[in-house]
Tab-separated table of C-alpha atoms in Angstrom:
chain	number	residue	atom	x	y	z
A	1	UNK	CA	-130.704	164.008	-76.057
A	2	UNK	CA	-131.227	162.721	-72.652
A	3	UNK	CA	-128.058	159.957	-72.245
A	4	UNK	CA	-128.824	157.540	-69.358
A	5	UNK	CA	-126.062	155.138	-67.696
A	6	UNK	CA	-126.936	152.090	-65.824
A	7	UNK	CA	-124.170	150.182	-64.671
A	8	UNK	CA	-126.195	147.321	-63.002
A	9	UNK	CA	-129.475	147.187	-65.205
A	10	UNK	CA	-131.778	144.165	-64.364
A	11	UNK	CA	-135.038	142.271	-65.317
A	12	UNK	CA	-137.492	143.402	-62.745
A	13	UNK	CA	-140.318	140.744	-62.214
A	14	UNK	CA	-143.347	141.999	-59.884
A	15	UNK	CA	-145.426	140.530	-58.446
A	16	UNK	CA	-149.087	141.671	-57.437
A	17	UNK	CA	-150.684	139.998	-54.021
A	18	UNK	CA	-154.435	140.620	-53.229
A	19	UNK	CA	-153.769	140.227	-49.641
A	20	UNK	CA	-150.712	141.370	-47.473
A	21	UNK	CA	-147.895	139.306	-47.622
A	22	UNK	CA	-147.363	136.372	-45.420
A	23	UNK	CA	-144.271	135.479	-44.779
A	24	UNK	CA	-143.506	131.034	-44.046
A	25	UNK	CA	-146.809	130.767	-46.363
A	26	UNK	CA	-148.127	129.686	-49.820
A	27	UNK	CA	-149.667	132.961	-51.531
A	28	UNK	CA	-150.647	132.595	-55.372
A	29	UNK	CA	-150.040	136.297	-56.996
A	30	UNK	CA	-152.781	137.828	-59.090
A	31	UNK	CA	-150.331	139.295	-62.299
A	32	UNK	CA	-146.860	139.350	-62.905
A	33	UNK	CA	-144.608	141.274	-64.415
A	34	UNK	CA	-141.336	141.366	-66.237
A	35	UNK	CA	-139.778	144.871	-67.430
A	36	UNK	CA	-135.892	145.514	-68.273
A	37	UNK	CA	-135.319	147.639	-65.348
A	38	UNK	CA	-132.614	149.337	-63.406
A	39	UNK	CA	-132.352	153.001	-62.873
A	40	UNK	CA	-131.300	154.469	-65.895
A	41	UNK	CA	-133.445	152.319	-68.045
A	42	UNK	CA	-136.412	153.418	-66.349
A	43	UNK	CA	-135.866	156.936	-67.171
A	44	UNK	CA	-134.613	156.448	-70.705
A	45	UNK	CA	-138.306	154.573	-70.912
A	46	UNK	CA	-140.308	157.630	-69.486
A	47	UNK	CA	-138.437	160.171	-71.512
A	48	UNK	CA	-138.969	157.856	-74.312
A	49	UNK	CA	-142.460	157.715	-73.657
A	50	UNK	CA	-142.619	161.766	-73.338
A	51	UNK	CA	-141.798	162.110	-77.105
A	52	UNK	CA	-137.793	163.434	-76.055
A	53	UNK	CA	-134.600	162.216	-77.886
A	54	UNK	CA	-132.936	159.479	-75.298
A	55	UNK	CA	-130.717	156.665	-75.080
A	56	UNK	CA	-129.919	154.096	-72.687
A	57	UNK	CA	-125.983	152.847	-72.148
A	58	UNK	CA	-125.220	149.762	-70.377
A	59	UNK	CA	-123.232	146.392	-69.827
A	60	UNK	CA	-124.954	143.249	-71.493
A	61	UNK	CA	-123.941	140.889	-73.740
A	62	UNK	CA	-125.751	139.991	-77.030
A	63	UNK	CA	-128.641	137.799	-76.214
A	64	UNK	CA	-129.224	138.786	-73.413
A	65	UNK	CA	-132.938	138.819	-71.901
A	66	UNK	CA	-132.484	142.539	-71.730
A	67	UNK	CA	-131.753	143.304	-74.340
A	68	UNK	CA	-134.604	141.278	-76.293
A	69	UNK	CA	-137.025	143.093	-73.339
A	70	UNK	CA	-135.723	146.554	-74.530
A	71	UNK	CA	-135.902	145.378	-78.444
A	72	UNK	CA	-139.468	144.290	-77.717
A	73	UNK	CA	-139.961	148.394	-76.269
A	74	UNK	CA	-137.969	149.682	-79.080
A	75	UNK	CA	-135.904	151.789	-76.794
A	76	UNK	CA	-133.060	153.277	-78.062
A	77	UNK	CA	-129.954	151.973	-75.920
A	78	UNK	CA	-126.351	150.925	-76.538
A	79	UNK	CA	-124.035	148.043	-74.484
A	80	UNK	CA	-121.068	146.497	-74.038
A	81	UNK	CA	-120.966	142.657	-73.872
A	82	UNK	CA	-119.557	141.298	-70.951
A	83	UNK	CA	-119.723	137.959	-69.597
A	84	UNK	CA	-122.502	136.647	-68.114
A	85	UNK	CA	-126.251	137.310	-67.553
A	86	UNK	CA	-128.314	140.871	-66.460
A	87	UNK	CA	-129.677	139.703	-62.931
A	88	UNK	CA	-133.045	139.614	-61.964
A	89	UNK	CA	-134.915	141.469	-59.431
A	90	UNK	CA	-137.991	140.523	-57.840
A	91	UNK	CA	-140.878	143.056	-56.470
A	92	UNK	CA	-143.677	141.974	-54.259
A	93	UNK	CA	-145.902	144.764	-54.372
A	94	UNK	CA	-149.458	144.242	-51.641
A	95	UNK	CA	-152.712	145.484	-51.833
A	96	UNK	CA	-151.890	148.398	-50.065
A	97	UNK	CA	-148.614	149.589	-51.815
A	98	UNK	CA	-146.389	148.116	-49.996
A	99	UNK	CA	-143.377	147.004	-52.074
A	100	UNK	CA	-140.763	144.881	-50.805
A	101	UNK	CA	-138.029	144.353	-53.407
A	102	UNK	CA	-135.227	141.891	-53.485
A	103	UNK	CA	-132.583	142.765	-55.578
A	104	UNK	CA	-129.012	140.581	-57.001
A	105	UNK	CA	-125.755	141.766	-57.102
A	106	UNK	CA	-125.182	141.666	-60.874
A	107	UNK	CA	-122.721	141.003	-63.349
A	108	UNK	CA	-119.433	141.761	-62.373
A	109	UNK	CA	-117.378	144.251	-64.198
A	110	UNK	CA	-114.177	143.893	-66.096
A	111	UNK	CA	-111.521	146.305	-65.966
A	112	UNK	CA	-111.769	146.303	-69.793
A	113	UNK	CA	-115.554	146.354	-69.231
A	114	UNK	CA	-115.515	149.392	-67.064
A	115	UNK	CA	-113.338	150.816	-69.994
A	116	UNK	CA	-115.240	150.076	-72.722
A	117	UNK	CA	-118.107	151.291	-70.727
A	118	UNK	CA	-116.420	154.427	-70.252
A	119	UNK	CA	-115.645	155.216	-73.994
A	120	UNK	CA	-119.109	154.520	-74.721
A	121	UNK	CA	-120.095	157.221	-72.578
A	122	UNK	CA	-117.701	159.540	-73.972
A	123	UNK	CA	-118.857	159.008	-77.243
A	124	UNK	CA	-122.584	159.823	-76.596
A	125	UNK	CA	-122.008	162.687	-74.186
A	126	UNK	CA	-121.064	165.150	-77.040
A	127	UNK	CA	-124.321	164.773	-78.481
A	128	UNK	CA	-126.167	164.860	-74.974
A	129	UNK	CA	-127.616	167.787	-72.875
A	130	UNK	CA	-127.844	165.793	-69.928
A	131	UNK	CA	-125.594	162.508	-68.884
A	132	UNK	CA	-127.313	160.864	-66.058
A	133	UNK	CA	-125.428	157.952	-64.157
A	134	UNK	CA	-128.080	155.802	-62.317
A	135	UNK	CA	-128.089	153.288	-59.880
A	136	UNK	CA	-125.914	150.890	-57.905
A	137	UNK	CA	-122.638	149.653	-59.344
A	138	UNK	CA	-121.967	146.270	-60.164
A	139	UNK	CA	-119.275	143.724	-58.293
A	140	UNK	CA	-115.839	144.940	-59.807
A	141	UNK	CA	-116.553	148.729	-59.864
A	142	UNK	CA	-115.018	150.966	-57.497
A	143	UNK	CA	-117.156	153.389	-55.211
A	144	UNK	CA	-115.620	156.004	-57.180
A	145	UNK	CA	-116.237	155.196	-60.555
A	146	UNK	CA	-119.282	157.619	-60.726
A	147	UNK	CA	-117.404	160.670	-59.072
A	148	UNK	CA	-114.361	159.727	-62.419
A	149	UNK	CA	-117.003	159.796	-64.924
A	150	UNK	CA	-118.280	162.964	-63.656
A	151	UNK	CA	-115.551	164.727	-63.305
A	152	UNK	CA	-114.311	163.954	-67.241
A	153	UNK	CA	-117.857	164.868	-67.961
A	154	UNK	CA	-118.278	168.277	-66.059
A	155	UNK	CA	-114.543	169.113	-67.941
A	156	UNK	CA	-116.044	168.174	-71.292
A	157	UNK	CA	-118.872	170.768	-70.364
A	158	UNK	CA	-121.481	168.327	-70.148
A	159	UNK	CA	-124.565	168.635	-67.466
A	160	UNK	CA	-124.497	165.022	-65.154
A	161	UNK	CA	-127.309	163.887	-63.000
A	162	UNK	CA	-126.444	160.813	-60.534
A	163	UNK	CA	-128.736	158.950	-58.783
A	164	UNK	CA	-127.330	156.499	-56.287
A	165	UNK	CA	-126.570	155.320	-52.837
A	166	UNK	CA	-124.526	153.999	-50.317
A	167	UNK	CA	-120.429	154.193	-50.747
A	168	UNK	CA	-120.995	155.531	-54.624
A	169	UNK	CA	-123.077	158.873	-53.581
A	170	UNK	CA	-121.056	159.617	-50.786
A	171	UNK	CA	-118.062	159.915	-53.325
A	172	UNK	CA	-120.255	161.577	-56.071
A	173	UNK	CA	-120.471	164.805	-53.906
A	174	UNK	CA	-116.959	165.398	-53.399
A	175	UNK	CA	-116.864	167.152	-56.306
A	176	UNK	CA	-119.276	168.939	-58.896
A	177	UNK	CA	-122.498	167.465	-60.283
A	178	UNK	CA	-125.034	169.396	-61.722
A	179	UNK	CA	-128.316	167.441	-60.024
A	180	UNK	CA	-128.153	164.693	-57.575
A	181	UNK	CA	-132.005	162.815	-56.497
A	182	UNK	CA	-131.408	161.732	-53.030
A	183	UNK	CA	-134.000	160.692	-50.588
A	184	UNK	CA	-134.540	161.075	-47.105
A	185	UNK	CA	-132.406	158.146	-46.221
A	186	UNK	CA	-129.736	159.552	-48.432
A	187	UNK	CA	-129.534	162.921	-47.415
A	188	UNK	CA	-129.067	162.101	-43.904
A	189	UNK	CA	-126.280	160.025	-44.591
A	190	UNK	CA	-124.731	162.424	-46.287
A	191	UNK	CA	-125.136	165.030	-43.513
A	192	UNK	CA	-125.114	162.833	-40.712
A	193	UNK	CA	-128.716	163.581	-39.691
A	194	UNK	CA	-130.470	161.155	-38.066
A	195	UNK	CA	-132.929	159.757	-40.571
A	196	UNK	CA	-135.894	158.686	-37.947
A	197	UNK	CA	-135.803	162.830	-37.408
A	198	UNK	CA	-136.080	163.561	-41.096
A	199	UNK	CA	-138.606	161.015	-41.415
A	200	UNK	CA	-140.488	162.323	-38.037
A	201	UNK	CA	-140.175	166.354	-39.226
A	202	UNK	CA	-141.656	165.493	-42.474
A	203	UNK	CA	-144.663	163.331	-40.802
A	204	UNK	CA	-145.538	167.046	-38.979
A	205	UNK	CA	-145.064	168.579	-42.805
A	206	UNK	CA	-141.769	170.355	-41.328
A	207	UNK	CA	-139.556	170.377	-43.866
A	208	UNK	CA	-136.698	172.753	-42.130
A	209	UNK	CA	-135.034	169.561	-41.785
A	210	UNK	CA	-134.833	168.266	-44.927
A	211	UNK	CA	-134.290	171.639	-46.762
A	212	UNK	CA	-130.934	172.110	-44.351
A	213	UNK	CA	-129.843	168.860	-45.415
A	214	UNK	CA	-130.475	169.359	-48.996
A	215	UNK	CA	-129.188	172.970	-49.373
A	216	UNK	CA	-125.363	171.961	-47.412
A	217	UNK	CA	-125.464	168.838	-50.303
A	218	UNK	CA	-126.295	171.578	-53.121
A	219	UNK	CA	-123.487	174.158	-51.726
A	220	UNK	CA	-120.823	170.962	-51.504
A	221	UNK	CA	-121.368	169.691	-55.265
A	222	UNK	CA	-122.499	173.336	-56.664
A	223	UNK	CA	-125.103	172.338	-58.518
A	224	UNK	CA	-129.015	171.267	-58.234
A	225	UNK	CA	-130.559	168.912	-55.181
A	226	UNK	CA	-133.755	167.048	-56.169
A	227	UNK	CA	-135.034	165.117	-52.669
A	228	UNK	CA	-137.776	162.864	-53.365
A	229	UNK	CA	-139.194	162.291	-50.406
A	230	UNK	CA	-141.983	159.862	-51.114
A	231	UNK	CA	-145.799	160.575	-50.187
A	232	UNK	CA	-144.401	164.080	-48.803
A	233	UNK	CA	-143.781	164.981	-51.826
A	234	UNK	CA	-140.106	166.500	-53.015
A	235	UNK	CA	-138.119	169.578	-52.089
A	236	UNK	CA	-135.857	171.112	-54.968
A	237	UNK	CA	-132.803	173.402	-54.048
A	238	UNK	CA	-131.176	175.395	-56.874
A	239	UNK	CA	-129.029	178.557	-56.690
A	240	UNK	CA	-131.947	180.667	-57.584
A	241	UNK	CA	-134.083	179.546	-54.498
A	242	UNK	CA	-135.830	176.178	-52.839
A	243	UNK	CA	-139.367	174.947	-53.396
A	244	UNK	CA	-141.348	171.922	-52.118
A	245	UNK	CA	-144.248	170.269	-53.998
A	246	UNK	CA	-146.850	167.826	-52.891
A	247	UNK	CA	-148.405	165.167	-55.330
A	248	UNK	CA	-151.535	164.769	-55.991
A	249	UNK	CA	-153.809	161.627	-54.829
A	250	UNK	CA	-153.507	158.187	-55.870
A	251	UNK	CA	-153.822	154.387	-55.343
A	252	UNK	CA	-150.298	153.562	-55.022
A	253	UNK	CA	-149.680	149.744	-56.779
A	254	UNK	CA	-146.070	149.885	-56.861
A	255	UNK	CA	-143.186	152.336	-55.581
A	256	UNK	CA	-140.472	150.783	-57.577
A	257	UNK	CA	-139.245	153.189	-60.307
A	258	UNK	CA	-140.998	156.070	-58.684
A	259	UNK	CA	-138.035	157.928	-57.960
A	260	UNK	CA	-136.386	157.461	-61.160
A	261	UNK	CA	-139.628	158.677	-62.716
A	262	UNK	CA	-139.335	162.063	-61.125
A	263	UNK	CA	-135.987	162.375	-61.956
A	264	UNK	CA	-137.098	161.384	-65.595
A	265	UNK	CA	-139.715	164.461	-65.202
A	266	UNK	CA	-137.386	166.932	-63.689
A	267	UNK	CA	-135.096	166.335	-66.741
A	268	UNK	CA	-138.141	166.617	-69.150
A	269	UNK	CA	-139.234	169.610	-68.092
A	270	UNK	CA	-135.882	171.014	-67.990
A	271	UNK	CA	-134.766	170.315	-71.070
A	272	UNK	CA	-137.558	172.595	-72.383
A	273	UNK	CA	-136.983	175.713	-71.057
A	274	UNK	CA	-139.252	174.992	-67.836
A	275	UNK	CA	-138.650	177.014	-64.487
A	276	UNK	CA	-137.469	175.255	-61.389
A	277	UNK	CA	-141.090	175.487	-59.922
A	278	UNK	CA	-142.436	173.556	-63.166
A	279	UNK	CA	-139.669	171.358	-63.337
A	280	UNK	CA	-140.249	170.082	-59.646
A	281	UNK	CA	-143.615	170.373	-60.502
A	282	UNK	CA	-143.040	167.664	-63.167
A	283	UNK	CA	-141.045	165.743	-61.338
A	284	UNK	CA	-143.426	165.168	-58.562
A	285	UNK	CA	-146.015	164.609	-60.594
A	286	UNK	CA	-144.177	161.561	-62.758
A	287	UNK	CA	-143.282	160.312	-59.454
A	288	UNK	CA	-147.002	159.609	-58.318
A	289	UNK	CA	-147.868	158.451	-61.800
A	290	UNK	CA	-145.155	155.920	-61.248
A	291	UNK	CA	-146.505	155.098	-58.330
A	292	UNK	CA	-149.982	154.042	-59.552
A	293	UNK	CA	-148.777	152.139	-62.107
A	294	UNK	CA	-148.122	148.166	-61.499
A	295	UNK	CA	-144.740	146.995	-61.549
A	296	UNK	CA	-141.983	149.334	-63.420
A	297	UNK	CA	-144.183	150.545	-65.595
A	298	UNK	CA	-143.443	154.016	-67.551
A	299	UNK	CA	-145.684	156.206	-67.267
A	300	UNK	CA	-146.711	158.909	-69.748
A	301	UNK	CA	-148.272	162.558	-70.151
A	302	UNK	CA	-151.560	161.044	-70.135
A	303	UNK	CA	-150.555	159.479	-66.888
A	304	UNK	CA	-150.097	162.847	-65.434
A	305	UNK	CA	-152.080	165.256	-62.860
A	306	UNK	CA	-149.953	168.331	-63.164
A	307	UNK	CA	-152.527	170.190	-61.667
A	308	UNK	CA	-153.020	168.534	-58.583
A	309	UNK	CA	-149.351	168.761	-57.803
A	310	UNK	CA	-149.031	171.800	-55.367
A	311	UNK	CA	-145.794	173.370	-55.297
A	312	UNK	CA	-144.552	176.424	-52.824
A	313	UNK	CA	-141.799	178.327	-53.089
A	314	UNK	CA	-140.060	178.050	-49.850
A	315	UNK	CA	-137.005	180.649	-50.403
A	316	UNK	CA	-136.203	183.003	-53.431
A	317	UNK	CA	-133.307	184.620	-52.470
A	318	UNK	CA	-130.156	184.008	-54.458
A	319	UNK	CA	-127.707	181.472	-53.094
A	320	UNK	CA	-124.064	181.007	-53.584
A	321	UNK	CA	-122.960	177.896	-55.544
């Protein structure tokens, strides 16, 4: 079981434009899209859609469009009502692949919300190899509410993945967490790198840079660093050595979701048995499947090129966690 948390799920529309975007203008969009959406959701769906036991946790009253979206999938989920509506997000993704996304702030959280929330985690995390915590939090949540979960979590012996940014990751690695999926922009602010450099290094394919970065985050939380770092590829640092992949090629339609894709393949892989090499390899490649794929689509094996994914081992000497 694969439990996913999202404490600010959404309704993601997209929208598909033949030509680039033009801002001040009238542009008529060729499809649209509307998928329940918001970080943990969209890995619940692709481990869903891999055949693996999941289930998605998260605030929503009864009614709510959501909630009839993730009916309509038959995805297995569980929420707490709470007063008022899921937000909706809007994607306008260009011929080219470039996505611009506009996202609301949510519904904001109760303290009796954030408490029931919290119980319902509790209650599925005996039952779960991996607890994964996903995405922004909502008005009324503190920046810490992640690193508090986790920390009841890692006591109960359960593995946690987060995926965030902004105030809530910086407080996430104070402590222990067995995976966090940053990206460029997120490593360097938790390092304090400049993130033009990262971005610059990894245009030249150096990835000294971004392997520093990662491997200080992986010593600080003791655990597993997964950096998705877009077209590059990603770079995965555990404590039995670091190894970068590079997709393979695509049409990109739509980045949104990507990310949460590969962390959706890193945890499929791992939870059967595969090696770090295989798991990044799966990651990466769910990642550029994601990417081909209109709107938040989730994609599935078939979707896959494992083979063209290219992965290196960059170090296999033991490190110290």
């Amino acid at each position: 079981m694969i439990v996913t948390v999202t404490a600010n799920p959404s309704l993601d529309r997209t929208l598909e434009l033949g030509a680039p975007l033009a801002r001040g203008e009238v542009q008529r969009a060729g499809t649209v899209r509307t998928e329940p959406g918001g970080k943990g959701v969209n890995v619940a769906r692709v481990v869903a859609a891999a055949g693996l036991s999941t289930r998605a946790l998260l605030p929503a009253r009864t009614g709510d469009p959501l909630r009839t979206a993730l009916d309509e999938l038959g995805l297995p989920y569980d929420a707490v009502p709470v007063d008022g509506e899921v937000r909706s997000n809007i994607t306008i993704a260009e011929s080219d692949g470039t996505t611009t996304k506009i996202n609301a702030p949510g519904v904001a959280l109760t303290a009796r919300d954030r408490d029931a929330l919290v119980e319902l985690i509790r209650a599925h995390a005996a039952s779960a190899q991996w607890v994964t915590l996903c995405g922004s939090l909502p008005p009324g949540v503190p920046d810490d509410w992640y690193r508090a979960i986790a920390d009841d979590l890692v006591l109960a012996g359960c593995r946690v993945a987060v995926d965030t940014s902004g105030a809530p990751l910086r407080a996430t690695v104070a402590g222990r967490v067995d995976l966090i999926k940053p990206n460029e922009d997120e490593l360097a602010e938790l390092t304090g790198a400049d993130p033009a450099t990262l971005r610059e290094a990894l245009s030249r394919n150096d990835l000294e840079p971004v392997v520093e970065a990662a491997t200080s985050i992986a010593d600080q939380i003791g655990g597993n660093v997964l950096a998705t770092l877009g077209a590059a590829g990603a770079v995965l640092v555990t404590a039995s050595g670091v190894w970068s992949a590079t997709p393979p090629p695509i049409v990109p339609r739509s980045t949104v979701g990507a990310g949460d894709s590969s962390l959706a393949g890193f945890l499929i892989a791992q939870s059967t048995g595969a090696s770090p090499a295989d798991c990044l390899r799966s990651a990466v490649a769910y990642g550029a499947a994601a990417a081909s794929l209109a709107g938040t689509q989730a994609p599935t094996p078939d979707h896959l090129d494992l083979p063209g994914v290219r992965v290196t081992e960059l170090s296999g000497a033991a490190r110290m966690t």
